Amino acid sequence: MKTAPPDREATLEDLEQVEGKAELVDGRLVLVSPAGDLHGTAALNVATSLKLYQRDHGGGRAYGDNVGFVLRPRTAYAPDASWYVGPRSGARILEGAPVLAVEVRSPDDYGLRAEQRLSAKRAEYFAAGTLVVWDVDVVRDHRVRVYRSAQPFEPAVLGRGETADAEPAVPGWRFPVDELFE
């Protein structure tokens, strides 16, 4: 795997050379290791639901976790699932932010430092134009926190038996929280 030499910041070109999943955060390459069964199931179920919505309604494209988005020159994230309304390019990393970014927590996404990192990531998404960010916890509290750019510090918190949405990013799309665990 290639990473940026220590004497300079990593670039999008460096990110494109990484085998496997990685993100570019403030000019640093951050490798993302496999997160496991619960994480993978939740991410796949959300992406599949979005793909079915795409087929029936159009208006954008659903992506799983193998597509990156350039939020600013030195930052590109690859959410676990996303909805994108920008132009199709065939590229591995797309220019611009998804309107919906779904981040499923990995086992190392807990604790004060992790919360600070996740909060900073949401702020990056919103600054780049993302309308809705989901923070999905399938490990500890089995909840979805739906953050909207209009109220970025007041998430809707939904649990089992409830249904989440991504308004206004994906109009009319609904996702039962229980489906995260199927």
PDB file of C-alpha atoms in Angstrom:
ATOM      1  CA  MET A   1       0.000   0.000   0.000  1.00  0.00           C
ATOM      2  CA  LYS A   2       1.203   3.507  -0.779  1.00  0.00           C
ATOM      3  CA  THR A   3       1.014   6.355   1.680  1.00  0.00           C
ATOM      4  CA  ALA A   4       2.265   9.905   1.490  1.00  0.00           C
ATOM      5  CA  PRO A   5       5.916  10.456   2.354  1.00  0.00           C
ATOM      6  CA  PRO A   6       6.348  12.014   5.815  1.00  0.00           C
ATOM      7  CA  ASP A   7       7.735  15.242   4.316  1.00  0.00           C
ATOM      8  CA  ARG A   8       4.433  16.235   2.704  1.00  0.00           C
ATOM      9  CA  GLU A   9       0.687  16.007   3.074  1.00  0.00           C
ATOM     10  CA  ALA A  10      -1.220  13.254   1.335  1.00  0.00           C
ATOM     11  CA  THR A  11      -3.222  14.149  -1.761  1.00  0.00           C
ATOM     12  CA  LEU A  12      -6.235  12.743  -3.563  1.00  0.00           C
ATOM     13  CA  GLU A  13      -3.797  10.999  -5.885  1.00  0.00           C
ATOM     14  CA  ASP A  14      -2.229   9.262  -2.866  1.00  0.00           C
ATOM     15  CA  LEU A  15      -5.691   8.240  -1.672  1.00  0.00           C
ATOM     16  CA  GLU A  16      -6.505   6.735  -5.062  1.00  0.00           C
ATOM     17  CA  GLN A  17      -3.399   4.521  -4.806  1.00  0.00           C
ATOM     18  CA  VAL A  18      -4.450   2.936  -1.510  1.00  0.00           C
ATOM     19  CA  GLU A  19      -5.639  -0.645  -1.790  1.00  0.00           C
ATOM     20  CA  GLY A  20      -8.686  -1.131   0.388  1.00  0.00           C
ATOM     21  CA  LYS A  21     -10.708   1.502   2.183  1.00  0.00           C
ATOM     22  CA  ALA A  22      -9.123   4.746   3.365  1.00  0.00           C
ATOM     23  CA  GLU A  23     -10.102   8.365   3.879  1.00  0.00           C
ATOM     24  CA  LEU A  24      -8.178  11.602   3.484  1.00  0.00           C
ATOM     25  CA  VAL A  25      -8.531  13.787   6.587  1.00  0.00           C
ATOM     26  CA  ASP A  26      -6.784  17.163   6.608  1.00  0.00           C
ATOM     27  CA  GLY A  27      -4.033  15.829   4.369  1.00  0.00           C
ATOM     28  CA  ARG A  28      -3.536  12.556   6.300  1.00  0.00           C
ATOM     29  CA  LEU A  29      -4.366   9.123   4.954  1.00  0.00           C
ATOM     30  CA  VAL A  30      -6.508   7.207   7.436  1.00  0.00           C
ATOM     31  CA  LEU A  31      -6.800   3.488   6.758  1.00  0.00           C
ATOM     32  CA  VAL A  32     -10.141   1.926   7.603  1.00  0.00           C
ATOM     33  CA  SER A  33     -10.087  -1.714   8.672  1.00  0.00           C
ATOM     34  CA  PRO A  34     -13.038  -4.110   8.324  1.00  0.00           C
ATOM     35  CA  ALA A  35     -15.598  -3.415  11.041  1.00  0.00           C
ATOM     36  CA  GLY A  36     -17.351  -6.771  11.163  1.00  0.00           C
ATOM     37  CA  ASP A  37     -20.695  -8.471  10.854  1.00  0.00           C
ATOM     38  CA  LEU A  38     -23.081  -6.045  12.603  1.00  0.00           C
ATOM     39  CA  HIS A  39     -21.524  -3.020  10.931  1.00  0.00           C
ATOM     40  CA  GLY A  40     -21.480  -4.640   7.497  1.00  0.00           C
ATOM     41  CA  THR A  41     -25.057  -5.863   7.756  1.00  0.00           C
ATOM     42  CA  ALA A  42     -26.369  -2.442   8.789  1.00  0.00           C
ATOM     43  CA  ALA A  43     -24.450  -0.613   6.042  1.00  0.00           C
ATOM     44  CA  LEU A  44     -25.578  -3.082   3.370  1.00  0.00           C
ATOM     45  CA  ASN A  45     -29.218  -2.904   4.469  1.00  0.00           C
ATOM     46  CA  VAL A  46     -29.280   0.901   4.316  1.00  0.00           C
ATOM     47  CA  ALA A  47     -27.514   0.979   0.929  1.00  0.00           C
ATOM     48  CA  THR A  48     -29.900  -1.670  -0.448  1.00  0.00           C
ATOM     49  CA  SER A  49     -32.935   0.292   0.718  1.00  0.00           C
ATOM     50  CA  LEU A  50     -31.544   3.435  -0.909  1.00  0.00           C
ATOM     51  CA  LYS A  51     -30.880   1.509  -4.144  1.00  0.00           C
ATOM     52  CA  LEU A  52     -34.496   0.320  -4.220  1.00  0.00           C
ATOM     53  CA  TYR A  53     -35.623   3.909  -3.688  1.00  0.00           C
ATOM     54  CA  GLN A  54     -33.354   4.993  -6.568  1.00  0.00           C
ATOM     55  CA  ARG A  55     -34.903   2.386  -8.863  1.00  0.00           C
ATOM     56  CA  ASP A  56     -38.449   3.459  -7.992  1.00  0.00           C
ATOM     57  CA  HIS A  57     -38.031   7.236  -7.652  1.00  0.00           C
ATOM     58  CA  GLY A  58     -34.759   8.401  -9.214  1.00  0.00           C
ATOM     59  CA  GLY A  59     -33.497  11.811  -8.195  1.00  0.00           C
ATOM     60  CA  GLY A  60     -30.034  10.632  -7.190  1.00  0.00           C
ATOM     61  CA  ARG A  61     -27.851   7.580  -6.747  1.00  0.00           C
ATOM     62  CA  ALA A  62     -27.307   5.188  -3.860  1.00  0.00           C
ATOM     63  CA  TYR A  63     -23.784   4.116  -2.976  1.00  0.00           C
ATOM     64  CA  GLY A  64     -22.266   1.641  -0.555  1.00  0.00           C
ATOM     65  CA  ASP A  65     -18.977   2.125   1.252  1.00  0.00           C
ATOM     66  CA  ASN A  66     -16.632   1.874  -1.717  1.00  0.00           C
ATOM     67  CA  VAL A  67     -17.207   5.384  -3.067  1.00  0.00           C
ATOM     68  CA  GLY A  68     -15.353   8.404  -1.720  1.00  0.00           C
ATOM     69  CA  PHE A  69     -16.449  12.030  -1.800  1.00  0.00           C
ATOM     70  CA  VAL A  70     -14.134  15.048  -1.919  1.00  0.00           C
ATOM     71  CA  LEU A  71     -15.452  17.505   0.649  1.00  0.00           C
ATOM     72  CA  ARG A  72     -12.578  19.971   0.291  1.00  0.00           C
ATOM     73  CA  PRO A  73      -9.101  19.792  -1.252  1.00  0.00           C
ATOM     74  CA  ARG A  74      -7.443  17.800   1.549  1.00  0.00           C
ATOM     75  CA  THR A  75     -10.443  15.855   2.827  1.00  0.00           C
ATOM     76  CA  ALA A  76     -12.356  12.946   1.273  1.00  0.00           C
ATOM     77  CA  TYR A  77     -14.649  10.561   3.120  1.00  0.00           C
ATOM     78  CA  ALA A  78     -16.200   7.215   2.172  1.00  0.00           C
ATOM     79  CA  PRO A  79     -19.437   6.863   4.154  1.00  0.00           C
ATOM     80  CA  ASP A  80     -20.912   3.416   4.742  1.00  0.00           C
ATOM     81  CA  ALA A  81     -23.940   4.323   2.602  1.00  0.00           C
ATOM     82  CA  SER A  82     -24.860   7.526   0.814  1.00  0.00           C
ATOM     83  CA  TRP A  83     -27.220   9.336  -1.542  1.00  0.00           C
ATOM     84  CA  TYR A  84     -25.604  11.535  -4.178  1.00  0.00           C
ATOM     85  CA  VAL A  85     -27.203  13.938  -6.660  1.00  0.00           C
ATOM     86  CA  GLY A  86     -24.049  15.117  -8.461  1.00  0.00           C
ATOM     87  CA  PRO A  87     -22.917  14.129 -11.934  1.00  0.00           C
ATOM     88  CA  ARG A  88     -21.920  10.555 -12.681  1.00  0.00           C
ATOM     89  CA  SER A  89     -18.217  10.352 -13.490  1.00  0.00           C
ATOM     90  CA  GLY A  90     -17.137   6.733 -13.199  1.00  0.00           C
ATOM     91  CA  ALA A  91     -14.454   7.869 -10.742  1.00  0.00           C
ATOM     92  CA  ARG A  92     -13.593   6.085  -7.515  1.00  0.00           C
ATOM     93  CA  ILE A  93     -13.729   9.397  -5.633  1.00  0.00           C
ATOM     94  CA  LEU A  94     -16.482  11.849  -6.578  1.00  0.00           C
ATOM     95  CA  GLU A  95     -16.281  15.633  -6.430  1.00  0.00           C
ATOM     96  CA  GLY A  96     -18.666  17.123  -3.905  1.00  0.00           C
ATOM     97  CA  ALA A  97     -20.581  15.851  -0.930  1.00  0.00           C
ATOM     98  CA  PRO A  98     -23.408  13.331  -0.826  1.00  0.00           C
ATOM     99  CA  VAL A  99     -26.699  14.850   0.335  1.00  0.00           C
ATOM    100  CA  LEU A 100     -27.053  11.908   2.756  1.00  0.00           C
ATOM    101  CA  ALA A 101     -24.064  10.316   4.483  1.00  0.00           C
ATOM    102  CA  VAL A 102     -24.606   7.229   6.641  1.00  0.00           C
ATOM    103  CA  GLU A 103     -21.819   6.451   9.102  1.00  0.00           C
ATOM    104  CA  VAL A 104     -22.167   3.137  10.940  1.00  0.00           C
ATOM    105  CA  ARG A 105     -20.082   3.092  14.105  1.00  0.00           C
ATOM    106  CA  SER A 106     -17.175   0.695  14.219  1.00  0.00           C
ATOM    107  CA  PRO A 107     -16.017  -0.916  17.470  1.00  0.00           C
ATOM    108  CA  ASP A 108     -13.423   1.873  17.915  1.00  0.00           C
ATOM    109  CA  ASP A 109     -16.006   4.682  17.493  1.00  0.00           C
ATOM    110  CA  TYR A 110     -16.723   5.069  21.218  1.00  0.00           C
ATOM    111  CA  GLY A 111     -15.299   7.299  23.923  1.00  0.00           C
ATOM    112  CA  LEU A 112     -14.548  11.022  24.128  1.00  0.00           C
ATOM    113  CA  ARG A 113     -11.937  11.139  21.341  1.00  0.00           C
ATOM    114  CA  ALA A 114     -14.184   9.145  19.019  1.00  0.00           C
ATOM    115  CA  GLU A 115     -17.144  11.446  19.740  1.00  0.00           C
ATOM    116  CA  GLN A 116     -14.969  14.476  18.952  1.00  0.00           C
ATOM    117  CA  ARG A 117     -13.784  12.862  15.713  1.00  0.00           C
ATOM    118  CA  LEU A 118     -17.335  11.952  14.662  1.00  0.00           C
ATOM    119  CA  SER A 119     -18.577  15.450  15.483  1.00  0.00           C
ATOM    120  CA  ALA A 120     -15.783  16.973  13.381  1.00  0.00           C
ATOM    121  CA  LYS A 121     -16.647  14.610  10.533  1.00  0.00           C
ATOM    122  CA  ARG A 122     -20.308  15.675  10.626  1.00  0.00           C
ATOM    123  CA  ALA A 123     -19.218  19.318  10.573  1.00  0.00           C
ATOM    124  CA  GLU A 124     -17.085  18.596   7.479  1.00  0.00           C
ATOM    125  CA  TYR A 125     -20.028  16.957   5.742  1.00  0.00           C
ATOM    126  CA  PHE A 126     -22.354  19.861   6.529  1.00  0.00           C
ATOM    127  CA  ALA A 127     -19.797  22.490   5.486  1.00  0.00           C
ATOM    128  CA  ALA A 128     -19.465  20.695   2.133  1.00  0.00           C
ATOM    129  CA  GLY A 129     -23.227  20.644   1.500  1.00  0.00           C
ATOM    130  CA  THR A 130     -24.463  17.366   2.986  1.00  0.00           C
ATOM    131  CA  LEU A 131     -28.030  17.829   4.206  1.00  0.00           C
ATOM    132  CA  VAL A 132     -28.388  14.783   6.484  1.00  0.00           C
ATOM    133  CA  VAL A 133     -25.886  12.608   8.357  1.00  0.00           C
ATOM    134  CA  TRP A 134     -26.893   9.395  10.084  1.00  0.00           C
ATOM    135  CA  ASP A 135     -24.838   8.152  13.034  1.00  0.00           C
ATOM    136  CA  VAL A 136     -25.802   4.481  13.285  1.00  0.00           C
ATOM    137  CA  ASP A 137     -24.966   2.524  16.441  1.00  0.00           C
ATOM    138  CA  VAL A 138     -25.553  -1.211  16.072  1.00  0.00           C
ATOM    139  CA  VAL A 139     -23.149  -2.214  18.849  1.00  0.00           C
ATOM    140  CA  ARG A 140     -24.154  -0.424  22.048  1.00  0.00           C
ATOM    141  CA  ASP A 141     -27.474   1.389  22.070  1.00  0.00           C
ATOM    142  CA  HIS A 142     -29.039   0.213  18.782  1.00  0.00           C
ATOM    143  CA  ARG A 143     -30.015   3.715  17.735  1.00  0.00           C
ATOM    144  CA  VAL A 144     -29.877   5.967  14.716  1.00  0.00           C
ATOM    145  CA  ARG A 145     -29.081   9.605  15.314  1.00  0.00           C
ATOM    146  CA  VAL A 146     -30.326  11.690  12.399  1.00  0.00           C
ATOM    147  CA  TYR A 147     -28.441  14.979  12.130  1.00  0.00           C
ATOM    148  CA  ARG A 148     -29.736  17.632   9.748  1.00  0.00           C
ATOM    149  CA  SER A 149     -27.716  20.585   8.494  1.00  0.00           C
ATOM    150  CA  ALA A 150     -30.487  22.958   9.618  1.00  0.00           C
ATOM    151  CA  GLN A 151     -30.050  21.761  13.250  1.00  0.00           C
ATOM    152  CA  PRO A 152     -26.632  20.078  13.363  1.00  0.00           C
ATOM    153  CA  PHE A 153     -26.487  19.762  17.157  1.00  0.00           C
ATOM    154  CA  GLU A 154     -30.019  18.447  17.754  1.00  0.00           C
ATOM    155  CA  PRO A 155     -30.325  14.964  16.260  1.00  0.00           C
ATOM    156  CA  ALA A 156     -33.504  12.962  16.114  1.00  0.00           C
ATOM    157  CA  VAL A 157     -32.711   9.788  18.085  1.00  0.00           C
ATOM    158  CA  LEU A 158     -34.550   6.694  16.899  1.00  0.00           C
ATOM    159  CA  GLY A 159     -34.504   3.134  18.202  1.00  0.00           C
ATOM    160  CA  ARG A 160     -35.993  -0.258  17.462  1.00  0.00           C
ATOM    161  CA  GLY A 161     -39.631  -0.106  16.436  1.00  0.00           C
ATOM    162  CA  GLU A 162     -39.199   3.367  14.940  1.00  0.00           C
ATOM    163  CA  THR A 163     -38.661   4.558  11.381  1.00  0.00           C
ATOM    164  CA  ALA A 164     -35.911   6.928  10.291  1.00  0.00           C
ATOM    165  CA  ASP A 165     -35.955   9.263   7.310  1.00  0.00           C
ATOM    166  CA  ALA A 166     -33.477  11.469   5.511  1.00  0.00           C
ATOM    167  CA  GLU A 167     -35.628  14.502   4.746  1.00  0.00           C
ATOM    168  CA  PRO A 168     -34.938  16.750   2.902  1.00  0.00           C
ATOM    169  CA  ALA A 169     -32.031  14.869   1.282  1.00  0.00           C
ATOM    170  CA  VAL A 170     -34.022  11.829   0.109  1.00  0.00           C
ATOM    171  CA  PRO A 171     -37.678  12.924  -0.110  1.00  0.00           C
ATOM    172  CA  GLY A 172     -40.163  10.263   0.923  1.00  0.00           C
ATOM    173  CA  TRP A 173     -37.589   7.572   1.729  1.00  0.00           C
ATOM    174  CA  ARG A 174     -38.146   5.768   5.031  1.00  0.00           C
ATOM    175  CA  PHE A 175     -36.059   3.126   6.791  1.00  0.00           C
ATOM    176  CA  PRO A 176     -37.286   1.004   9.729  1.00  0.00           C
ATOM    177  CA  VAL A 177     -34.537   0.939  12.385  1.00  0.00           C
ATOM    178  CA  ASP A 178     -35.208  -2.770  12.975  1.00  0.00           C
ATOM    179  CA  GLU A 179     -33.917  -3.480   9.445  1.00  0.00           C
ATOM    180  CA  LEU A 180     -30.414  -2.531  10.584  1.00  0.00           C
ATOM    181  CA  PHE A 181     -30.259  -5.876  12.381  1.00  0.00           C
ATOM    182  CA  GLU A 182     -31.797  -8.248   9.807  1.00  0.00           C
TER     183      GLU A 182
END
